[in-house]
Amino acid sequence: MSKMRTALVLTLAMITGTALLAPAAQAQATMADVEVKAQQLSDKVYMVTGAGGNIGLFVGDDGVVMVDAQYAAISDKILAALRDITQQPLKLLVNTHHHRDHVDGNANFVAAGAVVVAHEKVVPRVMNDENFDPVGAPTITFSDKLSLRVAGDMLQLQHFPTAHTDNDAVVWFADENVIHAGDLFFKDRFPFIDLNSGGTVQGYIDAIEHTMAMLADDTQIIPGHGSLANKADWQRLVSMIVMTREEVRLMMLDGLTVEQMVEQGLAEQWQDWSWGFINEERWIRTLYNDMTS
Ligand SMILES: [Zn+2]
């Protein structure tokens, strides 16, 4: 677990280029230790964990739809986990957004037969990343919503324009009562809201609330990061965001600089939400920058 967490932190750091970078060899060694595990959630849906954003698998009667790809270095392990579940061909790969820990393996899954589907703004983002293999760029894109009929089941993709980035989509397996939330959901930890890629705090809250309104209390939610979750877990994230944003707003009214806010910190009850990539300082700076930009 600690190794998986380390891998996530290192590679998320690479996306934003603001935190510590490990030497490439060290990152490779960390990837070699990653264990890929599949958990069955319903008749046809599985959640796969390894390193990077959680993967969702929809196993239909005549093909597989995969949601997010994690890192290229572990694509073989992910395909092995898929083959343990089914011999059906991999037909579609959906990317929930452009961050590397969700798209790095794309080209390997295209080689395995997948067609890549994503919001239209994912394309320029990945093509501007010199480390991204362009073979893995999405070839089917959409702007607002997309419905995919797969072996009689309906999969629905919904875009939110200013949430975690400017190109997020959630994937709803409606007949299975499961949703893949992408990085609109970091379970029980401060979320990464990528203000430099079009994300906003209010847009993030709105996207979650809009989506939650469509879900049942027992809908299973695959978060972008963290363990399998439900609506109450997601509501807890929204409450945390609203309450910590209010704390930062009050500190601003008191005339504190952002450095003084970091020094003072948030209320004690949020201590457990801090983690390697988004610690309390980074979360305060996100809220402050969002409010003042
Ligand atoms: Zn992300």
PDB file of C-alpha atoms in Angstrom, residues 61-278:
ATOM      1  CA  ASP A  61     -21.395 -10.360 -23.612  1.00  0.00           C
ATOM      2  CA  ASP A  62     -19.353  -9.481 -26.682  1.00  0.00           C
ATOM      3  CA  GLY A  63     -16.662  -7.076 -25.549  1.00  0.00           C
ATOM      4  CA  VAL A  64     -15.042  -5.058 -22.784  1.00  0.00           C
ATOM      5  CA  VAL A  65     -15.124  -1.331 -22.085  1.00  0.00           C
ATOM      6  CA  MET A  66     -12.311  -0.025 -19.914  1.00  0.00           C
ATOM      7  CA  VAL A  67     -12.402   3.328 -18.121  1.00  0.00           C
ATOM      8  CA  ASP A  68      -8.939   4.874 -17.680  1.00  0.00           C
ATOM      9  CA  ALA A  69      -5.569   3.322 -18.381  1.00  0.00           C
ATOM     10  CA  GLN A  70      -3.108   4.088 -15.546  1.00  0.00           C
ATOM     11  CA  TYR A  71       0.615   3.922 -16.443  1.00  0.00           C
ATOM     12  CA  ALA A  72       2.126   2.325 -19.535  1.00  0.00           C
ATOM     13  CA  ALA A  73       4.672   0.520 -17.352  1.00  0.00           C
ATOM     14  CA  ILE A  74       1.908  -1.639 -15.851  1.00  0.00           C
ATOM     15  CA  SER A  75      -0.339  -2.152 -18.921  1.00  0.00           C
ATOM     16  CA  ASP A  76       0.742  -5.815 -19.142  1.00  0.00           C
ATOM     17  CA  LYS A  77      -0.357  -6.416 -15.571  1.00  0.00           C
ATOM     18  CA  ILE A  78      -3.691  -4.717 -16.249  1.00  0.00           C
ATOM     19  CA  LEU A  79      -4.261  -6.837 -19.376  1.00  0.00           C
ATOM     20  CA  ALA A  80      -3.383  -9.969 -17.371  1.00  0.00           C
ATOM     21  CA  ALA A  81      -5.967  -8.984 -14.752  1.00  0.00           C
ATOM     22  CA  LEU A  82      -8.511  -8.448 -17.553  1.00  0.00           C
ATOM     23  CA  ARG A  83      -7.729 -11.882 -19.052  1.00  0.00           C
ATOM     24  CA  ASP A  84      -8.293 -13.476 -15.646  1.00  0.00           C
ATOM     25  CA  ILE A  85     -11.841 -12.099 -15.802  1.00  0.00           C
ATOM     26  CA  THR A  86     -12.814 -12.664 -19.438  1.00  0.00           C
ATOM     27  CA  GLN A  87     -11.583 -13.657 -22.892  1.00  0.00           C
ATOM     28  CA  GLN A  88     -13.884 -11.089 -24.515  1.00  0.00           C
ATOM     29  CA  PRO A  89     -12.036  -8.539 -26.686  1.00  0.00           C
ATOM     30  CA  LEU A  90     -11.183  -5.096 -25.317  1.00  0.00           C
ATOM     31  CA  LYS A  91     -13.252  -2.788 -27.524  1.00  0.00           C
ATOM     32  CA  LEU A  92     -13.339   0.657 -25.976  1.00  0.00           C
ATOM     33  CA  LEU A  93     -11.144   2.647 -23.623  1.00  0.00           C
ATOM     34  CA  VAL A  94     -12.750   5.732 -22.076  1.00  0.00           C
ATOM     35  CA  ASN A  95     -10.499   8.401 -20.538  1.00  0.00           C
ATOM     36  CA  THR A  96     -12.151  10.408 -17.753  1.00  0.00           C
ATOM     37  CA  HIS A  97      -9.675  13.284 -18.401  1.00  0.00           C
ATOM     38  CA  HIS A  98      -6.149  13.991 -19.673  1.00  0.00           C
ATOM     39  CA  HIS A  99      -3.936  13.508 -16.594  1.00  0.00           C
ATOM     40  CA  ARG A 100      -1.095  11.119 -17.165  1.00  0.00           C
ATOM     41  CA  ASP A 101      -2.036   8.704 -14.390  1.00  0.00           C
ATOM     42  CA  HIS A 102      -5.281   8.061 -16.353  1.00  0.00           C
ATOM     43  CA  VAL A 103      -3.994   8.033 -19.974  1.00  0.00           C
ATOM     44  CA  ASP A 104      -0.347   6.962 -19.977  1.00  0.00           C
ATOM     45  CA  GLY A 105      -1.171   3.363 -20.934  1.00  0.00           C
ATOM     46  CA  ASN A 106      -3.529   4.350 -23.797  1.00  0.00           C
ATOM     47  CA  ALA A 107      -1.241   3.299 -26.672  1.00  0.00           C
ATOM     48  CA  ASN A 108      -0.763  -0.176 -25.179  1.00  0.00           C
ATOM     49  CA  PHE A 109      -4.512  -0.723 -25.039  1.00  0.00           C
ATOM     50  CA  VAL A 110      -4.942   0.570 -28.600  1.00  0.00           C
ATOM     51  CA  ALA A 111      -2.381  -2.098 -29.568  1.00  0.00           C
ATOM     52  CA  ALA A 112      -4.596  -4.586 -27.715  1.00  0.00           C
ATOM     53  CA  GLY A 113      -7.567  -3.565 -29.872  1.00  0.00           C
ATOM     54  CA  ALA A 114      -9.239  -0.696 -28.018  1.00  0.00           C
ATOM     55  CA  VAL A 115     -10.700   2.451 -29.579  1.00  0.00           C
ATOM     56  CA  VAL A 116     -10.175   5.451 -27.293  1.00  0.00           C
ATOM     57  CA  VAL A 117     -13.123   7.678 -26.348  1.00  0.00           C
ATOM     58  CA  ALA A 118     -12.869  10.946 -24.396  1.00  0.00           C
ATOM     59  CA  HIS A 119     -14.083  14.510 -24.160  1.00  0.00           C
ATOM     60  CA  GLU A 120     -12.877  16.570 -27.143  1.00  0.00           C
ATOM     61  CA  LYS A 121     -10.557  18.722 -25.008  1.00  0.00           C
ATOM     62  CA  VAL A 122      -8.571  15.662 -23.941  1.00  0.00           C
ATOM     63  CA  VAL A 123      -7.054  15.493 -27.446  1.00  0.00           C
ATOM     64  CA  PRO A 124      -5.101  18.784 -27.495  1.00  0.00           C
ATOM     65  CA  ARG A 125      -4.045  18.244 -23.882  1.00  0.00           C
ATOM     66  CA  VAL A 126      -2.460  14.841 -24.515  1.00  0.00           C
ATOM     67  CA  MET A 127      -1.028  15.863 -27.901  1.00  0.00           C
ATOM     68  CA  ASN A 128       0.773  18.754 -26.227  1.00  0.00           C
ATOM     69  CA  ASP A 129       2.406  16.335 -23.780  1.00  0.00           C
ATOM     70  CA  GLU A 130       5.707  15.226 -25.287  1.00  0.00           C
ATOM     71  CA  ASN A 131       5.726  12.134 -23.066  1.00  0.00           C
ATOM     72  CA  PHE A 132       2.378  10.910 -24.425  1.00  0.00           C
ATOM     73  CA  ASP A 133       2.429   8.306 -27.203  1.00  0.00           C
ATOM     74  CA  PRO A 134       0.118   9.854 -29.858  1.00  0.00           C
ATOM     75  CA  VAL A 135      -1.034   6.396 -30.941  1.00  0.00           C
ATOM     76  CA  GLY A 136      -3.102   6.475 -27.766  1.00  0.00           C
ATOM     77  CA  ALA A 137      -4.921   9.741 -28.517  1.00  0.00           C
ATOM     78  CA  PRO A 138      -8.745   9.542 -28.451  1.00  0.00           C
ATOM     79  CA  THR A 139     -10.306   8.899 -31.878  1.00  0.00           C
ATOM     80  CA  ILE A 140     -13.935   9.224 -30.766  1.00  0.00           C
ATOM     81  CA  THR A 141     -14.713  12.465 -28.935  1.00  0.00           C
ATOM     82  CA  PHE A 142     -17.804  14.176 -27.614  1.00  0.00           C
ATOM     83  CA  SER A 143     -18.661  17.633 -26.275  1.00  0.00           C
ATOM     84  CA  ASP A 144     -21.430  17.242 -23.696  1.00  0.00           C
ATOM     85  CA  LYS A 145     -22.910  13.748 -23.417  1.00  0.00           C
ATOM     86  CA  LEU A 146     -22.360  10.435 -25.131  1.00  0.00           C
ATOM     87  CA  SER A 147     -24.372   7.236 -24.841  1.00  0.00           C
ATOM     88  CA  LEU A 148     -22.708   3.954 -25.738  1.00  0.00           C
ATOM     89  CA  ARG A 149     -24.768   0.838 -26.275  1.00  0.00           C
ATOM     90  CA  VAL A 150     -22.610  -2.159 -25.452  1.00  0.00           C
ATOM     91  CA  ALA A 151     -24.089  -5.633 -25.689  1.00  0.00           C
ATOM     92  CA  GLY A 152     -27.526  -4.338 -24.760  1.00  0.00           C
ATOM     93  CA  ASP A 153     -26.323  -2.223 -21.824  1.00  0.00           C
ATOM     94  CA  MET A 154     -26.275   1.560 -21.917  1.00  0.00           C
ATOM     95  CA  LEU A 155     -23.178   3.436 -20.782  1.00  0.00           C
ATOM     96  CA  GLN A 156     -23.562   7.183 -20.366  1.00  0.00           C
ATOM     97  CA  LEU A 157     -20.729   9.697 -20.431  1.00  0.00           C
ATOM     98  CA  GLN A 158     -21.358  13.188 -19.056  1.00  0.00           C
ATOM     99  CA  HIS A 159     -18.880  16.056 -19.388  1.00  0.00           C
ATOM    100  CA  PHE A 160     -18.386  18.818 -16.804  1.00  0.00           C
ATOM    101  CA  PRO A 161     -16.559  21.889 -18.167  1.00  0.00           C
ATOM    102  CA  THR A 162     -14.791  23.469 -15.175  1.00  0.00           C
ATOM    103  CA  ALA A 163     -14.378  20.814 -12.501  1.00  0.00           C
ATOM    104  CA  HIS A 164     -11.129  18.892 -11.831  1.00  0.00           C
ATOM    105  CA  THR A 165      -9.911  20.066 -15.277  1.00  0.00           C
ATOM    106  CA  ASP A 166     -11.711  21.426 -18.370  1.00  0.00           C
ATOM    107  CA  ASN A 167     -12.201  17.948 -19.853  1.00  0.00           C
ATOM    108  CA  ASP A 168     -13.717  15.713 -17.162  1.00  0.00           C
ATOM    109  CA  ALA A 169     -16.305  13.051 -17.820  1.00  0.00           C
ATOM    110  CA  VAL A 170     -18.094  10.691 -15.471  1.00  0.00           C
ATOM    111  CA  VAL A 171     -19.091   7.282 -16.778  1.00  0.00           C
ATOM    112  CA  TRP A 172     -22.381   5.860 -15.637  1.00  0.00           C
ATOM    113  CA  PHE A 173     -23.095   2.138 -15.947  1.00  0.00           C
ATOM    114  CA  ALA A 174     -26.784   2.756 -15.290  1.00  0.00           C
ATOM    115  CA  ASP A 175     -28.024  -0.833 -15.645  1.00  0.00           C
ATOM    116  CA  GLU A 176     -25.373  -1.963 -13.147  1.00  0.00           C
ATOM    117  CA  ASN A 177     -25.980   0.873 -10.643  1.00  0.00           C
ATOM    118  CA  VAL A 178     -22.266   1.785 -10.770  1.00  0.00           C
ATOM    119  CA  ILE A 179     -20.577   5.048 -11.720  1.00  0.00           C
ATOM    120  CA  HIS A 180     -16.935   5.879 -12.416  1.00  0.00           C
ATOM    121  CA  ALA A 181     -16.419   9.401 -11.094  1.00  0.00           C
ATOM    122  CA  GLY A 182     -12.908  10.013 -12.407  1.00  0.00           C
ATOM    123  CA  ASP A 183     -11.043  12.661 -10.437  1.00  0.00           C
ATOM    124  CA  LEU A 184     -14.274  14.357  -9.403  1.00  0.00           C
ATOM    125  CA  PHE A 185     -13.804  12.031  -6.452  1.00  0.00           C
ATOM    126  CA  PHE A 186     -10.771  11.680  -4.186  1.00  0.00           C
ATOM    127  CA  LYS A 187     -12.097   9.600  -1.308  1.00  0.00           C
ATOM    128  CA  ASP A 188     -11.409  10.989   2.179  1.00  0.00           C
ATOM    129  CA  ARG A 189      -8.475  13.111   1.072  1.00  0.00           C
ATOM    130  CA  PHE A 190      -8.043  16.677  -0.161  1.00  0.00           C
ATOM    131  CA  PRO A 191      -8.794  16.610  -3.902  1.00  0.00           C
ATOM    132  CA  PHE A 192      -6.463  17.812  -6.617  1.00  0.00           C
ATOM    133  CA  ILE A 193      -8.282  20.582  -8.512  1.00  0.00           C
ATOM    134  CA  ASP A 194      -6.122  21.485 -11.495  1.00  0.00           C
ATOM    135  CA  LEU A 195      -6.653  25.253 -11.710  1.00  0.00           C
ATOM    136  CA  ASN A 196      -3.992  25.439 -14.446  1.00  0.00           C
ATOM    137  CA  SER A 197      -6.022  23.092 -16.670  1.00  0.00           C
ATOM    138  CA  GLY A 198      -9.391  24.801 -16.345  1.00  0.00           C
ATOM    139  CA  GLY A 199     -10.541  23.309 -13.041  1.00  0.00           C
ATOM    140  CA  THR A 200     -12.418  25.446 -10.490  1.00  0.00           C
ATOM    141  CA  VAL A 201     -13.567  24.747  -6.941  1.00  0.00           C
ATOM    142  CA  GLN A 202     -17.199  25.761  -7.550  1.00  0.00           C
ATOM    143  CA  GLY A 203     -17.301  23.812 -10.817  1.00  0.00           C
ATOM    144  CA  TYR A 204     -15.964  20.780  -8.957  1.00  0.00           C
ATOM    145  CA  ILE A 205     -18.710  21.054  -6.317  1.00  0.00           C
ATOM    146  CA  ASP A 206     -21.417  21.645  -8.954  1.00  0.00           C
ATOM    147  CA  ALA A 207     -20.330  18.642 -11.014  1.00  0.00           C
ATOM    148  CA  ILE A 208     -20.474  16.355  -7.982  1.00  0.00           C
ATOM    149  CA  GLU A 209     -23.859  17.648  -6.832  1.00  0.00           C
ATOM    150  CA  HIS A 210     -25.320  17.383 -10.326  1.00  0.00           C
ATOM    151  CA  THR A 211     -24.122  13.787 -10.599  1.00  0.00           C
ATOM    152  CA  MET A 212     -25.110  12.765  -7.080  1.00  0.00           C
ATOM    153  CA  ALA A 213     -28.680  13.892  -7.712  1.00  0.00           C
ATOM    154  CA  MET A 214     -29.008  11.106 -10.295  1.00  0.00           C
ATOM    155  CA  LEU A 215     -27.690   8.337  -8.038  1.00  0.00           C
ATOM    156  CA  ALA A 216     -29.359   6.010  -5.570  1.00  0.00           C
ATOM    157  CA  ASP A 217     -28.054   5.698  -2.013  1.00  0.00           C
ATOM    158  CA  ASP A 218     -26.698   2.258  -2.862  1.00  0.00           C
ATOM    159  CA  THR A 219     -25.022   3.227  -6.155  1.00  0.00           C
ATOM    160  CA  GLN A 220     -21.431   2.001  -6.092  1.00  0.00           C
ATOM    161  CA  ILE A 221     -18.980   4.757  -6.981  1.00  0.00           C
ATOM    162  CA  ILE A 222     -15.496   4.136  -8.332  1.00  0.00           C
ATOM    163  CA  PRO A 223     -13.519   7.198  -7.256  1.00  0.00           C
ATOM    164  CA  GLY A 224     -10.539   8.422  -9.260  1.00  0.00           C
ATOM    165  CA  HIS A 225      -8.432   7.826  -6.170  1.00  0.00           C
ATOM    166  CA  GLY A 226      -9.227   5.836  -3.041  1.00  0.00           C
ATOM    167  CA  SER A 227     -11.284   2.737  -2.304  1.00  0.00           C
ATOM    168  CA  LEU A 228     -14.780   1.866  -3.550  1.00  0.00           C
ATOM    169  CA  ALA A 229     -17.246   4.483  -2.321  1.00  0.00           C
ATOM    170  CA  ASN A 230     -20.888   5.510  -2.112  1.00  0.00           C
ATOM    171  CA  LYS A 231     -22.981   8.674  -2.167  1.00  0.00           C
ATOM    172  CA  ALA A 232     -22.440   9.436   1.535  1.00  0.00           C
ATOM    173  CA  ASP A 233     -18.667   9.331   0.978  1.00  0.00           C
ATOM    174  CA  TRP A 234     -19.014  11.763  -1.933  1.00  0.00           C
ATOM    175  CA  GLN A 235     -21.251  14.080   0.089  1.00  0.00           C
ATOM    176  CA  ARG A 236     -18.567  14.107   2.809  1.00  0.00           C
ATOM    177  CA  LEU A 237     -16.054  15.379   0.236  1.00  0.00           C
ATOM    178  CA  VAL A 238     -18.391  18.211  -0.839  1.00  0.00           C
ATOM    179  CA  SER A 239     -19.011  19.183   2.798  1.00  0.00           C
ATOM    180  CA  MET A 240     -15.270  19.284   3.468  1.00  0.00           C
ATOM    181  CA  ILE A 241     -14.676  21.504   0.420  1.00  0.00           C
ATOM    182  CA  VAL A 242     -17.469  23.927   1.354  1.00  0.00           C
ATOM    183  CA  MET A 243     -16.356  24.163   4.999  1.00  0.00           C
ATOM    184  CA  THR A 244     -12.634  24.567   4.335  1.00  0.00           C
ATOM    185  CA  ARG A 245     -13.330  27.144   1.631  1.00  0.00           C
ATOM    186  CA  GLU A 246     -15.324  29.110   4.217  1.00  0.00           C
ATOM    187  CA  GLU A 247     -12.383  28.875   6.646  1.00  0.00           C
ATOM    188  CA  VAL A 248     -10.078  30.331   4.003  1.00  0.00           C
ATOM    189  CA  ARG A 249     -12.606  33.055   3.165  1.00  0.00           C
ATOM    190  CA  LEU A 250     -12.817  34.090   6.831  1.00  0.00           C
ATOM    191  CA  MET A 251      -9.017  34.172   7.102  1.00  0.00           C
ATOM    192  CA  MET A 252      -8.980  36.462   4.051  1.00  0.00           C
ATOM    193  CA  LEU A 253     -11.552  38.750   5.719  1.00  0.00           C
ATOM    194  CA  ASP A 254      -9.241  38.843   8.758  1.00  0.00           C
ATOM    195  CA  GLY A 255      -6.553  40.189   6.446  1.00  0.00           C
ATOM    196  CA  LEU A 256      -4.252  37.166   6.535  1.00  0.00           C
ATOM    197  CA  THR A 257      -1.846  36.608   3.669  1.00  0.00           C
ATOM    198  CA  VAL A 258      -1.787  33.143   2.125  1.00  0.00           C
ATOM    199  CA  GLU A 259       1.499  32.479   3.934  1.00  0.00           C
ATOM    200  CA  GLN A 260      -0.177  33.336   7.233  1.00  0.00           C
ATOM    201  CA  MET A 261      -3.116  31.053   6.352  1.00  0.00           C
ATOM    202  CA  VAL A 262      -0.721  28.164   5.759  1.00  0.00           C
ATOM    203  CA  GLU A 263       0.962  28.972   9.064  1.00  0.00           C
ATOM    204  CA  GLN A 264      -2.383  29.033  10.918  1.00  0.00           C
ATOM    205  CA  GLY A 265      -3.779  25.961   9.162  1.00  0.00           C
ATOM    206  CA  LEU A 266      -7.309  24.616   8.866  1.00  0.00           C
ATOM    207  CA  ALA A 267      -9.498  23.298  11.692  1.00  0.00           C
ATOM    208  CA  GLU A 268      -8.257  20.188  13.478  1.00  0.00           C
ATOM    209  CA  GLN A 269     -11.031  18.019  12.012  1.00  0.00           C
ATOM    210  CA  TRP A 270      -9.439  18.125   8.533  1.00  0.00           C
ATOM    211  CA  GLN A 271      -6.035  16.759   9.550  1.00  0.00           C
ATOM    212  CA  ASP A 272      -6.786  13.259   8.252  1.00  0.00           C
ATOM    213  CA  TRP A 273      -7.605  14.587   4.768  1.00  0.00           C
ATOM    214  CA  SER A 274      -3.982  15.595   4.195  1.00  0.00           C
ATOM    215  CA  TRP A 275      -1.920  13.198   2.059  1.00  0.00           C
ATOM    216  CA  GLY A 276       1.348  13.113   0.173  1.00  0.00           C
ATOM    217  CA  PHE A 277       0.276  14.897  -2.983  1.00  0.00           C
ATOM    218  CA  ILE A 278      -2.300  17.362  -1.626  1.00  0.00           C
TER     219      ILE A 278
END
